[in-house]
mmCIF file of C-alpha atoms in Angstrom:
data_model
loop_
_atom_site.group_PDB
_atom_site.id
_atom_site.type_symbol
_atom_site.label_atom_id
_atom_site.label_comp_id
_atom_site.label_asym_id
_atom_site.label_seq_id
_atom_site.Cartn_x
_atom_site.Cartn_y
_atom_site.Cartn_z
ATOM 1 C CA MET Q 1493 68.563 -216.945 -100.543
ATOM 2 C CA THR Q 1494 67.479 -214.590 -103.296
ATOM 3 C CA SER Q 1495 70.096 -212.248 -104.725
ATOM 4 C CA GLY Q 1496 69.514 -208.550 -104.350
ATOM 5 C CA ARG Q 1497 68.688 -206.211 -107.198
ATOM 6 C CA ILE Q 1498 71.368 -203.862 -108.506
ATOM 7 C CA ILE Q 1499 70.570 -200.507 -110.029
ATOM 8 C CA PHE Q 1500 73.856 -199.607 -111.719
ATOM 9 C CA LEU Q 1501 74.225 -195.909 -112.551
ATOM 10 C CA ASN Q 1502 77.082 -195.171 -114.978
ATOM 11 C CA GLY Q 1503 78.118 -191.707 -116.097
ATOM 12 C CA THR Q 1504 80.868 -189.168 -115.979
ATOM 13 C CA SER Q 1505 81.931 -187.273 -112.912
ATOM 14 C CA SER Q 1506 79.369 -184.510 -112.134
ATOM 15 C CA SER Q 1507 76.682 -186.100 -114.310
ATOM 16 C CA GLY Q 1508 74.283 -186.494 -111.351
ATOM 17 C CA LYS Q 1509 74.681 -190.153 -110.411
ATOM 18 C CA SER Q 1510 75.044 -189.520 -106.674
ATOM 19 C CA SER Q 1511 72.061 -187.183 -106.634
ATOM 20 C CA ILE Q 1512 69.905 -189.749 -108.456
ATOM 21 C CA ALA Q 1513 71.151 -192.509 -106.109
ATOM 22 C CA ARG Q 1514 70.187 -190.478 -103.011
ATOM 23 C CA GLU Q 1515 66.732 -189.885 -104.472
ATOM 24 C CA LEU Q 1516 66.331 -193.585 -105.316
ATOM 25 C CA VAL Q 1517 67.212 -194.696 -101.804
ATOM 26 C CA ASP Q 1518 64.580 -192.217 -100.582
ATOM 27 C CA ILE Q 1519 61.708 -193.246 -102.904
ATOM 28 C CA LEU Q 1520 62.194 -196.989 -103.478
ATOM 29 C CA ASP Q 1521 59.714 -198.693 -101.212
ATOM 30 C CA ASP Q 1522 59.823 -202.354 -102.184
ATOM 31 C CA GLY Q 1523 62.976 -203.400 -100.353
ATOM 32 C CA VAL Q 1524 65.925 -202.011 -98.424
ATOM 33 C CA PHE Q 1525 68.380 -200.314 -100.790
ATOM 34 C CA PHE Q 1526 71.976 -199.352 -100.104
ATOM 35 C CA HIS Q 1527 73.856 -196.663 -102.041
ATOM 36 C CA LEU Q 1528 77.365 -197.820 -102.849
ATOM 37 C CA ALA Q 1529 79.463 -195.137 -104.535
ATOM 38 C CA VAL Q 1530 82.930 -195.498 -105.982
ATOM 39 C CA ASP Q 1531 83.749 -192.035 -104.568
ATOM 40 C CA GLY Q 1532 82.956 -193.368 -101.079
ATOM 41 C CA PHE Q 1533 85.485 -196.180 -101.501
ATOM 42 C CA ASN Q 1534 88.090 -193.744 -102.831
ATOM 43 C CA ALA Q 1535 87.519 -191.513 -99.782
ATOM 44 C CA MET Q 1536 88.374 -194.355 -97.385
ATOM 45 C CA ARG Q 1537 91.946 -194.566 -98.695
ATOM 46 C CA SER Q 1538 94.824 -193.027 -96.692
ATOM 47 C CA LYS Q 1539 95.763 -189.538 -97.850
ATOM 48 C CA ARG Q 1540 99.548 -189.870 -98.034
ATOM 49 C CA GLU Q 1541 101.177 -188.876 -101.316
ATOM 50 C CA LEU Q 1542 101.689 -191.731 -103.735
ATOM 51 C CA GLY Q 1543 103.758 -191.913 -106.899
ATOM 52 C CA THR Q 1544 101.916 -192.346 -110.172
ATOM 53 C CA GLU Q 1545 102.530 -196.070 -110.407
ATOM 54 C CA GLU Q 1546 101.675 -196.737 -106.769
ATOM 55 C CA LEU Q 1547 98.516 -194.587 -107.039
ATOM 56 C CA ASP Q 1548 97.370 -196.354 -110.227
ATOM 57 C CA ALA Q 1549 97.817 -199.743 -108.551
ATOM 58 C CA ALA Q 1550 95.958 -198.568 -105.406
ATOM 59 C CA LEU Q 1551 93.064 -197.178 -107.499
ATOM 60 C CA ARG Q 1552 92.802 -200.408 -109.453
ATOM 61 C CA ARG Q 1553 92.668 -202.466 -106.243
ATOM 62 C CA THR Q 1554 90.142 -200.032 -104.784
ATOM 63 C CA ARG Q 1555 87.838 -200.355 -107.755
ATOM 64 C CA MET Q 1556 88.201 -204.145 -107.858
ATOM 65 C CA GLY Q 1557 87.286 -204.222 -104.129
ATOM 66 C CA PHE Q 1558 84.351 -201.923 -104.827
ATOM 67 C CA HIS Q 1559 83.031 -204.302 -107.491
ATOM 68 C CA ARG Q 1560 83.365 -207.291 -105.154
ATOM 69 C CA SER Q 1561 81.679 -205.389 -102.344
ATOM 70 C CA ILE Q 1562 78.684 -204.784 -104.598
ATOM 71 C CA ALA Q 1563 78.586 -208.468 -105.468
ATOM 72 C CA ALA Q 1564 78.853 -209.541 -101.845
ATOM 73 C CA MET Q 1565 76.062 -207.249 -100.692
ATOM 74 C CA ALA Q 1566 73.765 -208.399 -103.490
ATOM 75 C CA GLU Q 1567 74.666 -212.055 -103.021
ATOM 76 C CA VAL Q 1568 73.213 -212.065 -99.506
ATOM 77 C CA GLY Q 1569 70.005 -210.403 -100.632
ATOM 78 C CA ASN Q 1570 70.662 -206.667 -100.325
ATOM 79 C CA ASP Q 1571 69.316 -204.340 -102.994
ATOM 80 C CA ILE Q 1572 71.985 -201.913 -104.196
ATOM 81 C CA VAL Q 1573 72.127 -198.609 -106.013
ATOM 82 C CA VAL Q 1574 75.623 -198.356 -107.556
ATOM 83 C CA ASP Q 1575 77.161 -195.025 -108.493
ATOM 84 C CA HIS Q 1576 80.171 -195.659 -110.807
ATOM 85 C CA VAL Q 1577 82.263 -194.292 -113.677
ATOM 86 C CA LEU Q 1578 83.112 -196.981 -116.222
ATOM 87 C CA SER Q 1579 85.839 -194.879 -117.888
ATOM 88 C CA GLU Q 1580 88.266 -197.778 -118.401
ATOM 89 C CA PRO Q 1581 87.234 -200.944 -120.246
ATOM 90 C CA TRP Q 1582 88.652 -203.230 -117.521
ATOM 91 C CA ARG Q 1583 86.208 -201.796 -114.959
ATOM 92 C CA LEU Q 1584 83.198 -203.025 -116.916
ATOM 93 C CA LEU Q 1585 84.848 -206.350 -117.670
ATOM 94 C CA ASP Q 1586 85.602 -206.838 -113.986
ATOM 95 C CA CYS Q 1587 81.992 -206.013 -113.050
ATOM 96 C CA LEU Q 1588 80.805 -208.543 -115.604
ATOM 97 C CA THR Q 1589 82.913 -211.232 -113.937
ATOM 98 C CA VAL Q 1590 81.612 -210.623 -110.401
ATOM 99 C CA LEU Q 1591 78.003 -209.402 -110.813
ATOM 100 C CA ARG Q 1592 75.084 -211.534 -111.972
ATOM 101 C CA PRO Q 1593 73.828 -209.784 -115.127
ATOM 102 C CA GLU Q 1594 70.240 -210.812 -114.458
ATOM 103 C CA ASP Q 1595 70.320 -208.834 -111.197
ATOM 104 C CA VAL Q 1596 71.578 -205.594 -112.815
ATOM 105 C CA LEU Q 1597 69.437 -202.783 -114.150
ATOM 106 C CA PHE Q 1598 71.996 -200.837 -116.225
ATOM 107 C CA VAL Q 1599 71.280 -197.070 -116.308
ATOM 108 C CA GLY Q 1600 73.208 -194.546 -118.368
ATOM 109 C CA VAL Q 1601 73.372 -191.094 -116.782
ATOM 110 C CA HIS Q 1602 74.014 -188.452 -119.434
ATOM 111 C CA CYS Q 1603 74.650 -184.713 -119.349
ATOM 112 C CA PRO Q 1604 75.998 -182.366 -122.069
ATOM 113 C CA LEU Q 1605 79.672 -181.466 -121.865
ATOM 114 C CA ASP Q 1606 79.092 -177.742 -121.281
ATOM 115 C CA GLU Q 1607 76.816 -178.458 -118.320
ATOM 116 C CA LEU Q 1608 79.305 -180.978 -116.921
ATOM 117 C CA ALA Q 1609 82.026 -178.286 -117.041
ATOM 118 C CA ARG Q 1610 79.736 -175.807 -115.301
ATOM 119 C CA ARG Q 1611 78.871 -178.323 -112.562
ATOM 120 C CA GLU Q 1612 82.504 -179.302 -112.121
ATOM 121 C CA GLN Q 1613 83.535 -175.681 -111.633
ATOM 122 C CA ALA Q 1614 80.635 -175.026 -109.226
ATOM 123 C CA ARG Q 1615 81.543 -178.086 -107.130
ATOM 124 C CA GLY Q 1616 85.148 -177.125 -106.735
ATOM 125 C CA ASP Q 1617 86.103 -180.612 -105.554
ATOM 126 C CA ARG Q 1618 86.957 -182.135 -108.909
ATOM 127 C CA THR Q 1619 90.000 -181.783 -111.141
ATOM 128 C CA PRO Q 1620 89.028 -179.376 -113.901
ATOM 129 C CA GLY Q 1621 88.455 -181.319 -117.143
ATOM 130 C CA LEU Q 1622 87.825 -184.671 -115.447
ATOM 131 C CA ALA Q 1623 84.295 -184.986 -116.857
ATOM 132 C CA ALA Q 1624 85.495 -183.920 -120.299
ATOM 133 C CA HIS Q 1625 88.219 -186.587 -120.140
ATOM 134 C CA GLN Q 1626 85.630 -189.271 -119.248
ATOM 135 C CA TYR Q 1627 82.940 -188.027 -121.627
ATOM 136 C CA ASP Q 1628 83.724 -190.245 -124.633
ATOM 137 C CA LEU Q 1629 84.835 -193.204 -122.526
ATOM 138 C CA VAL Q 1630 82.047 -194.022 -120.078
ATOM 139 C CA HIS Q 1631 79.271 -194.946 -122.524
ATOM 140 C CA ARG Q 1632 81.331 -196.519 -125.323
ATOM 141 C CA HIS Q 1633 80.337 -200.064 -124.346
ATOM 142 C CA GLY Q 1634 76.885 -199.746 -125.883
ATOM 143 C CA ASP Q 1635 73.360 -200.284 -124.634
ATOM 144 C CA TYR Q 1636 71.592 -199.603 -121.369
ATOM 145 C CA ASP Q 1637 68.262 -200.768 -120.011
ATOM 146 C CA LEU Q 1638 67.362 -197.151 -119.329
ATOM 147 C CA GLU Q 1639 68.977 -193.764 -119.851
ATOM 148 C CA CYS Q 1640 68.522 -190.416 -118.126
ATOM 149 C CA ASP Q 1641 69.644 -186.933 -119.056
ATOM 150 C CA THR Q 1642 70.199 -184.809 -115.968
ATOM 151 C CA SER Q 1643 70.232 -181.607 -117.979
ATOM 152 C CA THR Q 1644 66.554 -182.079 -118.823
ATOM 153 C CA ALA Q 1645 65.296 -183.930 -115.760
ATOM 154 C CA SER Q 1646 65.904 -183.430 -112.063
ATOM 155 C CA PRO Q 1647 67.510 -186.187 -109.962
ATOM 156 C CA ARG Q 1648 64.083 -186.864 -108.412
ATOM 157 C CA GLU Q 1649 62.505 -187.152 -111.887
ATOM 158 C CA CYS Q 1650 65.255 -189.530 -113.018
ATOM 159 C CA ALA Q 1651 64.833 -191.600 -109.840
ATOM 160 C CA GLN Q 1652 61.073 -191.754 -110.376
ATOM 161 C CA ARG Q 1653 61.554 -192.946 -113.916
ATOM 162 C CA ILE Q 1654 63.956 -195.666 -112.737
ATOM 163 C CA LYS Q 1655 61.543 -196.713 -109.955
ATOM 164 C CA GLU Q 1656 58.715 -197.080 -112.466
ATOM 165 C CA PHE Q 1657 60.954 -199.023 -114.890
ATOM 166 C CA LEU Q 1658 62.462 -201.395 -112.277
ATOM 167 C CA PRO Q 1659 59.556 -203.921 -112.062
ATOM 168 C CA ASN Q 1660 59.483 -204.203 -115.849
ATOM 169 C CA ARG Q 1661 63.219 -204.426 -116.547
ATOM 170 C CA PRO Q 1662 64.025 -206.544 -119.602
ATOM 171 C CA ARG Q 1663 65.159 -210.167 -119.518
ATOM 172 C CA PRO Q 1664 67.950 -210.478 -120.337
ATOM 173 C CA THR Q 1665 69.125 -207.103 -119.156
ATOM 174 C CA ALA Q 1666 71.484 -204.909 -121.187
ATOM 175 C CA PHE Q 1667 74.214 -205.795 -118.703
ATOM 176 C CA ALA Q 1668 74.092 -209.384 -119.959
ATOM 177 C CA ASP Q 1669 74.689 -208.185 -123.537
ATOM 178 C CA VAL Q 1670 77.452 -205.666 -122.887
ATOM 179 C CA THR Q 1671 80.759 -206.404 -124.522
#
């Protein structure tokens, strides 16, 4: 069985990853793609109040489960669009242990800080300052196969660019070289 392709979108909260992912699932026509979002996994968790230590442990387990769900879906041949925030080094390291690098197109989703703050405020469903906190963390690992700036291109334009790039992704991919 052939492993599925993984389009891995990494960026801060409110950078436009989910919007790009929805567009990709709509326009990609050479397979069946699934959008797996870390926010979707977080939303499945029970809503009872947790102490800081208990919440941190639950979030870590949630993200580890998310990474393994991506791997399991791809392993049986599903094509995946991943929407994630690699704001802690262990998240990337964990992904590198469970995902086949040759299957991953690694896409950096960028947006200037002032626009992120504006989007965050307009959304109203994010902790103020979350994107600013993540801003210097999510891209510190280095290279991508492709990068998009959602302040200068619409989600549809970013998705189209990714679609056109996908058949020509480099070998090895940037995901294989990330440290």
